[in-house]
Tab-separated table of C-alpha atoms and ligand atoms in Angstrom:
chain	number	residue	atom	x	y	z
A	1	MET	CA	-72.469	-37.846	104.937
A	2	LEU	CA	-74.457	-35.228	106.822
A	3	LEU	CA	-77.524	-36.788	108.350
A	4	SER	CA	-80.391	-34.938	109.850
A	5	GLU	CA	-81.160	-35.613	113.492
A	6	ARG	CA	-83.880	-38.248	113.904
A	7	ALA	CA	-87.100	-37.510	115.724
A	8	LYS	CA	-87.061	-38.125	119.496
A	9	HIS	CA	-89.360	-41.144	119.195
A	10	GLU	CA	-87.114	-43.080	116.777
A	11	GLY	CA	-84.802	-45.834	117.960
A	12	LEU	CA	-82.208	-47.865	116.042
A	13	ILE	CA	-81.851	-51.592	116.739
A	14	ILE	CA	-78.608	-53.182	115.547
A	15	VAL	CA	-79.201	-56.937	115.553
A	16	ASP	CA	-76.363	-59.388	116.254
A	17	LEU	CA	-73.497	-57.690	114.397
A	18	GLN	CA	-71.083	-60.263	115.816
A	19	ASN	CA	-67.971	-61.979	114.478
A	20	ASP	CA	-69.571	-65.440	114.274
A	21	PHE	CA	-72.158	-64.068	111.802
A	22	CYS	CA	-69.517	-62.394	109.616
A	23	PRO	CA	-67.180	-64.038	107.063
A	24	GLY	CA	-64.719	-66.236	108.975
A	25	GLY	CA	-67.218	-66.863	111.785
A	26	SER	CA	-68.834	-70.184	112.681
A	27	LEU	CA	-72.268	-69.197	111.302
A	28	ALA	CA	-71.014	-66.784	108.664
A	29	VAL	CA	-73.596	-64.831	106.721
A	30	GLU	CA	-72.448	-63.707	103.290
A	31	GLY	CA	-71.617	-59.990	103.322
A	32	GLY	CA	-72.287	-59.672	107.062
A	33	ASP	CA	-69.247	-57.411	107.345
A	34	GLU	CA	-70.350	-55.191	104.441
A	35	ILE	CA	-73.095	-53.477	106.430
A	36	VAL	CA	-70.897	-52.101	109.214
A	37	GLY	CA	-70.064	-48.855	107.377
A	38	ALA	CA	-73.718	-48.033	106.689
A	39	ILE	CA	-74.651	-48.765	110.324
A	40	ASN	CA	-71.799	-46.598	111.648
A	41	SER	CA	-73.008	-43.714	109.538
A	42	ILE	CA	-76.674	-43.854	110.554
A	43	ALA	CA	-76.343	-44.693	114.265
A	44	PRO	CA	-75.162	-41.296	115.599
A	45	SER	CA	-78.329	-39.542	114.357
A	46	PHE	CA	-80.643	-41.669	116.555
A	47	PRO	CA	-81.561	-40.562	120.066
A	48	VAL	CA	-81.608	-44.211	121.232
A	49	VAL	CA	-79.471	-47.051	119.847
A	50	VAL	CA	-79.781	-50.645	121.051
A	51	ALA	CA	-77.375	-53.370	119.922
A	52	THR	CA	-78.311	-56.991	120.551
A	53	LYS	CA	-75.873	-59.825	121.086
A	54	ASP	CA	-76.678	-63.475	120.615
A	55	TRP	CA	-75.062	-64.767	123.826
A	56	HIS	CA	-75.328	-68.507	124.352
A	57	PRO	CA	-73.926	-70.683	127.124
A	58	ALA	CA	-71.777	-73.636	125.949
A	59	GLY	CA	-74.014	-76.647	125.238
A	60	HIS	CA	-76.956	-74.428	124.199
A	61	VAL	CA	-80.155	-76.121	122.984
A	62	SER	CA	-79.786	-74.442	119.540
A	63	PHE	CA	-76.402	-76.061	118.855
A	64	ALA	CA	-76.455	-79.209	116.701
A	65	SER	CA	-73.521	-80.432	118.809
A	66	SER	CA	-75.845	-80.612	121.832
A	67	HIS	CA	-78.047	-83.261	120.140
A	68	ALA	CA	-76.624	-86.700	119.357
A	69	GLY	CA	-76.730	-87.527	115.657
A	70	LYS	CA	-77.929	-84.079	114.561
A	71	GLN	CA	-76.330	-81.791	111.982
A	72	PRO	CA	-76.540	-78.005	111.604
A	73	PHE	CA	-79.803	-76.972	109.896
A	74	ASP	CA	-81.620	-80.101	111.134
A	75	SER	CA	-84.332	-79.361	113.638
A	76	VAL	CA	-85.549	-80.898	116.878
A	77	SER	CA	-88.764	-80.610	118.738
A	78	VAL	CA	-88.440	-78.899	122.120
A	79	SER	CA	-90.917	-77.702	124.753
A	80	TYR	CA	-91.736	-74.507	122.798
A	81	GLY	CA	-91.976	-76.127	119.327
A	82	GLU	CA	-89.470	-76.779	116.542
A	83	GLN	CA	-85.943	-75.547	117.106
A	84	VAL	CA	-83.597	-75.253	114.122
A	85	LEU	CA	-80.078	-76.403	114.974
A	86	TRP	CA	-76.997	-74.335	114.176
A	87	PRO	CA	-73.248	-74.740	114.387
A	88	ASP	CA	-71.954	-73.628	117.816
A	89	HIS	CA	-71.953	-69.814	117.670
A	90	CYS	CA	-71.794	-66.712	119.873
A	91	VAL	CA	-70.691	-68.630	122.949
A	92	GLN	CA	-70.619	-66.246	125.941
A	93	GLY	CA	-67.201	-64.635	126.293
A	94	SER	CA	-65.760	-66.064	123.050
A	95	ALA	CA	-64.172	-63.958	120.287
A	96	GLY	CA	-66.975	-65.043	117.957
A	97	ALA	CA	-69.511	-63.422	120.261
A	98	GLU	CA	-67.790	-60.017	120.157
A	99	PHE	CA	-69.171	-57.250	117.984
A	100	HIS	CA	-67.545	-56.868	114.572
A	101	PRO	CA	-64.336	-54.926	115.370
A	102	GLU	CA	-65.289	-52.039	113.081
A	103	LEU	CA	-68.694	-51.445	114.645
A	104	ASP	CA	-68.587	-48.024	116.297
A	105	LEU	CA	-69.707	-48.650	119.861
A	106	ARG	CA	-69.897	-44.991	120.861
A	107	PRO	CA	-73.533	-44.325	119.836
A	108	ILE	CA	-74.867	-47.470	121.576
A	109	ASN	CA	-77.048	-46.877	124.642
A	110	LEU	CA	-77.948	-50.458	125.497
A	111	VAL	CA	-76.373	-53.825	124.703
A	112	LEU	CA	-79.003	-56.524	125.071
A	113	HIS	CA	-77.828	-60.128	125.515
A	114	LYS	CA	-80.311	-62.758	124.325
A	115	GLY	CA	-80.414	-66.537	124.066
A	116	THR	CA	-78.726	-66.755	127.465
A	117	ARG	CA	-80.801	-69.631	128.843
A	118	LEU	CA	-79.485	-73.118	128.161
A	119	ASP	CA	-82.857	-74.582	127.135
A	120	LEU	CA	-84.458	-71.629	125.383
A	121	ASP	CA	-83.321	-69.873	122.202
A	122	SER	CA	-84.116	-66.252	121.413
A	123	TYR	CA	-84.180	-64.971	117.851
A	124	SER	CA	-86.239	-61.871	118.516
A	125	ALA	CA	-84.900	-58.900	120.445
A	126	PHE	CA	-88.316	-58.735	122.190
A	127	PHE	CA	-89.314	-62.312	123.114
A	128	GLU	CA	-87.529	-65.605	123.508
A	129	ASN	CA	-88.500	-68.421	121.135
A	130	ASP	CA	-91.351	-69.528	123.393
A	131	HIS	CA	-92.928	-66.240	122.140
A	132	ALA	CA	-93.902	-65.494	125.752
A	133	THR	CA	-90.767	-64.693	127.794
A	134	PRO	CA	-89.926	-60.999	127.290
A	135	THR	CA	-86.347	-59.745	127.010
A	136	GLY	CA	-87.301	-56.403	128.574
A	137	LEU	CA	-86.610	-54.418	125.396
A	138	ASP	CA	-90.249	-53.360	124.953
A	139	GLY	CA	-90.270	-51.832	128.435
A	140	TYR	CA	-86.934	-50.096	127.818
A	141	LEU	CA	-88.072	-48.545	124.536
A	142	ARG	CA	-91.500	-47.550	125.884
A	143	GLY	CA	-89.855	-45.992	128.916
A	144	LEU	CA	-87.874	-43.781	126.564
A	145	GLY	CA	-90.896	-42.860	124.441
A	146	ILE	CA	-89.714	-44.747	121.348
A	147	ARG	CA	-92.567	-45.473	118.934
A	148	HIS	CA	-90.741	-46.020	115.637
A	149	ILE	CA	-87.872	-48.464	115.374
A	150	VAL	CA	-85.393	-48.761	112.539
A	151	VAL	CA	-83.831	-52.218	112.284
A	152	CYS	CA	-80.505	-53.281	110.757
A	153	GLY	CA	-78.055	-56.161	111.273
A	154	ILE	CA	-78.000	-59.947	110.938
A	155	ALA	CA	-79.754	-62.208	109.975
A	156	THR	CA	-82.538	-60.831	107.769
A	157	ASP	CA	-84.359	-64.169	107.765
A	158	VAL	CA	-83.789	-65.085	111.423
A	159	CYS	CA	-83.193	-62.555	114.204
A	160	VAL	CA	-84.039	-59.449	112.155
A	161	PHE	CA	-87.228	-61.119	110.920
A	162	PHE	CA	-88.488	-62.155	114.364
A	163	SER	CA	-87.525	-58.811	115.920
A	164	VAL	CA	-89.434	-56.923	113.222
A	165	THR	CA	-92.585	-59.045	113.337
A	166	ASP	CA	-92.651	-58.908	117.167
A	167	ALA	CA	-92.165	-55.113	117.092
A	168	LEU	CA	-95.098	-54.746	114.682
A	169	ARG	CA	-97.212	-56.967	116.918
A	170	LEU	CA	-96.280	-54.758	119.886
A	171	GLY	CA	-97.531	-51.715	117.967
A	172	TYR	CA	-94.275	-50.052	116.881
A	173	GLU	CA	-93.878	-48.432	113.512
A	174	VAL	CA	-90.991	-50.388	111.932
A	175	SER	CA	-88.530	-49.661	109.126
A	176	VAL	CA	-85.982	-52.214	107.916
A	177	VAL	CA	-82.825	-50.859	106.278
A	178	GLN	CA	-82.432	-53.127	103.269
A	179	ASP	CA	-78.777	-52.296	102.567
A	180	ALA	CA	-77.866	-52.654	106.250
A	181	VAL	CA	-79.179	-56.215	106.760
A	182	ARG	CA	-77.810	-59.563	105.561
A	183	GLY	CA	-79.362	-63.036	105.814
A	184	VAL	CA	-78.501	-66.736	106.151
A	185	ASP	CA	-80.758	-67.578	103.154
A	186	GLN	CA	-80.977	-71.219	104.165
A	187	PRO	CA	-83.027	-72.620	102.478
A	188	GLU	CA	-82.395	-70.344	99.506
A	189	GLY	CA	-85.121	-67.765	99.018
A	190	SER	CA	-85.706	-67.231	102.726
A	191	VAL	CA	-84.267	-63.705	102.670
A	192	SER	CA	-86.664	-62.475	99.983
A	193	ARG	CA	-89.552	-64.324	101.666
A	194	ALA	CA	-88.649	-62.697	104.976
A	195	LEU	CA	-88.592	-59.212	103.386
A	196	ASP	CA	-91.982	-59.865	101.728
A	197	THR	CA	-93.509	-61.115	104.984
A	198	MET	CA	-92.162	-58.149	106.952
A	199	ARG	CA	-93.705	-55.809	104.333
A	200	THR	CA	-97.018	-57.705	104.488
A	201	HIS	CA	-97.080	-57.286	108.259
A	202	GLY	CA	-96.606	-53.525	107.842
A	203	ALA	CA	-92.847	-52.877	107.937
A	204	ARG	CA	-91.352	-50.299	105.588
A	205	VAL	CA	-88.277	-51.569	103.755
A	206	VAL	CA	-86.013	-48.575	103.073
A	207	ALA	CA	-82.479	-47.771	101.907
A	208	ALA	CA	-79.990	-46.179	104.338
A	209	SER	CA	-79.902	-43.158	102.002
A	210	GLU	CA	-83.653	-42.656	102.512
A	211	LEU	CA	-83.303	-42.291	106.274
B	301	LIG	C1	-79.185	-65.986	114.555
B	301	LIG	C2	-79.257	-68.200	114.001
B	301	LIG	C3	-78.981	-68.561	115.297
B	301	LIG	C4	-79.301	-64.556	114.130
B	301	LIG	C5	-78.912	-66.322	115.867
B	301	LIG	O1	-78.679	-63.680	114.756
B	301	LIG	O2	-80.015	-64.291	113.142
B	301	LIG	N1	-79.362	-66.918	113.642
B	301	LIG	N2	-78.821	-67.610	116.224
B	302	LIG	ZN1	-78.048	-68.069	118.183
């Protein structure tokens, strides 16, 4: 596929394309591995590519195993509100936290690790779940003159969703690549609700072929 060069102010964000979110991983998202090819083909045309990694210490607050009597998908109330609990996933340095082996790392400018604090989760690439602590990504992108971000990766209804809504709030133009995202869909229907809400907030939902 021959892709035209993107404009200088367009950045690609690849969200959490890690083994634990792909089939066989501890928090596997159906079809998570199917989007790697599309991402590899679009990434080289962007002047700036950021890939995020969910990167939790063992015993992280978002793990059900850290809370006595709790199961994955239960929630607990923490200092910054309700925290959904997940199976242990993306533990720092583990194989599950590595990028999917077929993801082409060559076009990536920045790898951003998030969710690194024991007591604070981070779904969004821009702010931790207290919605106040920045990850630094906004400053990085602004410093490079990026005004339009194109988002792909996992999970449509979790980290992609919060990254997109934060980016819109920060004033970026945002496109979501529908065939290059996959979601947890727990409870069922949350992927289509997330896409609708992102559209309502002003995101464009596009196909990779339209880029
Ligand atoms: C994610 C659940 C927990 C994600 C990360 O990458 O969407 N989901 N941690
Ligand atoms: Zn996580």
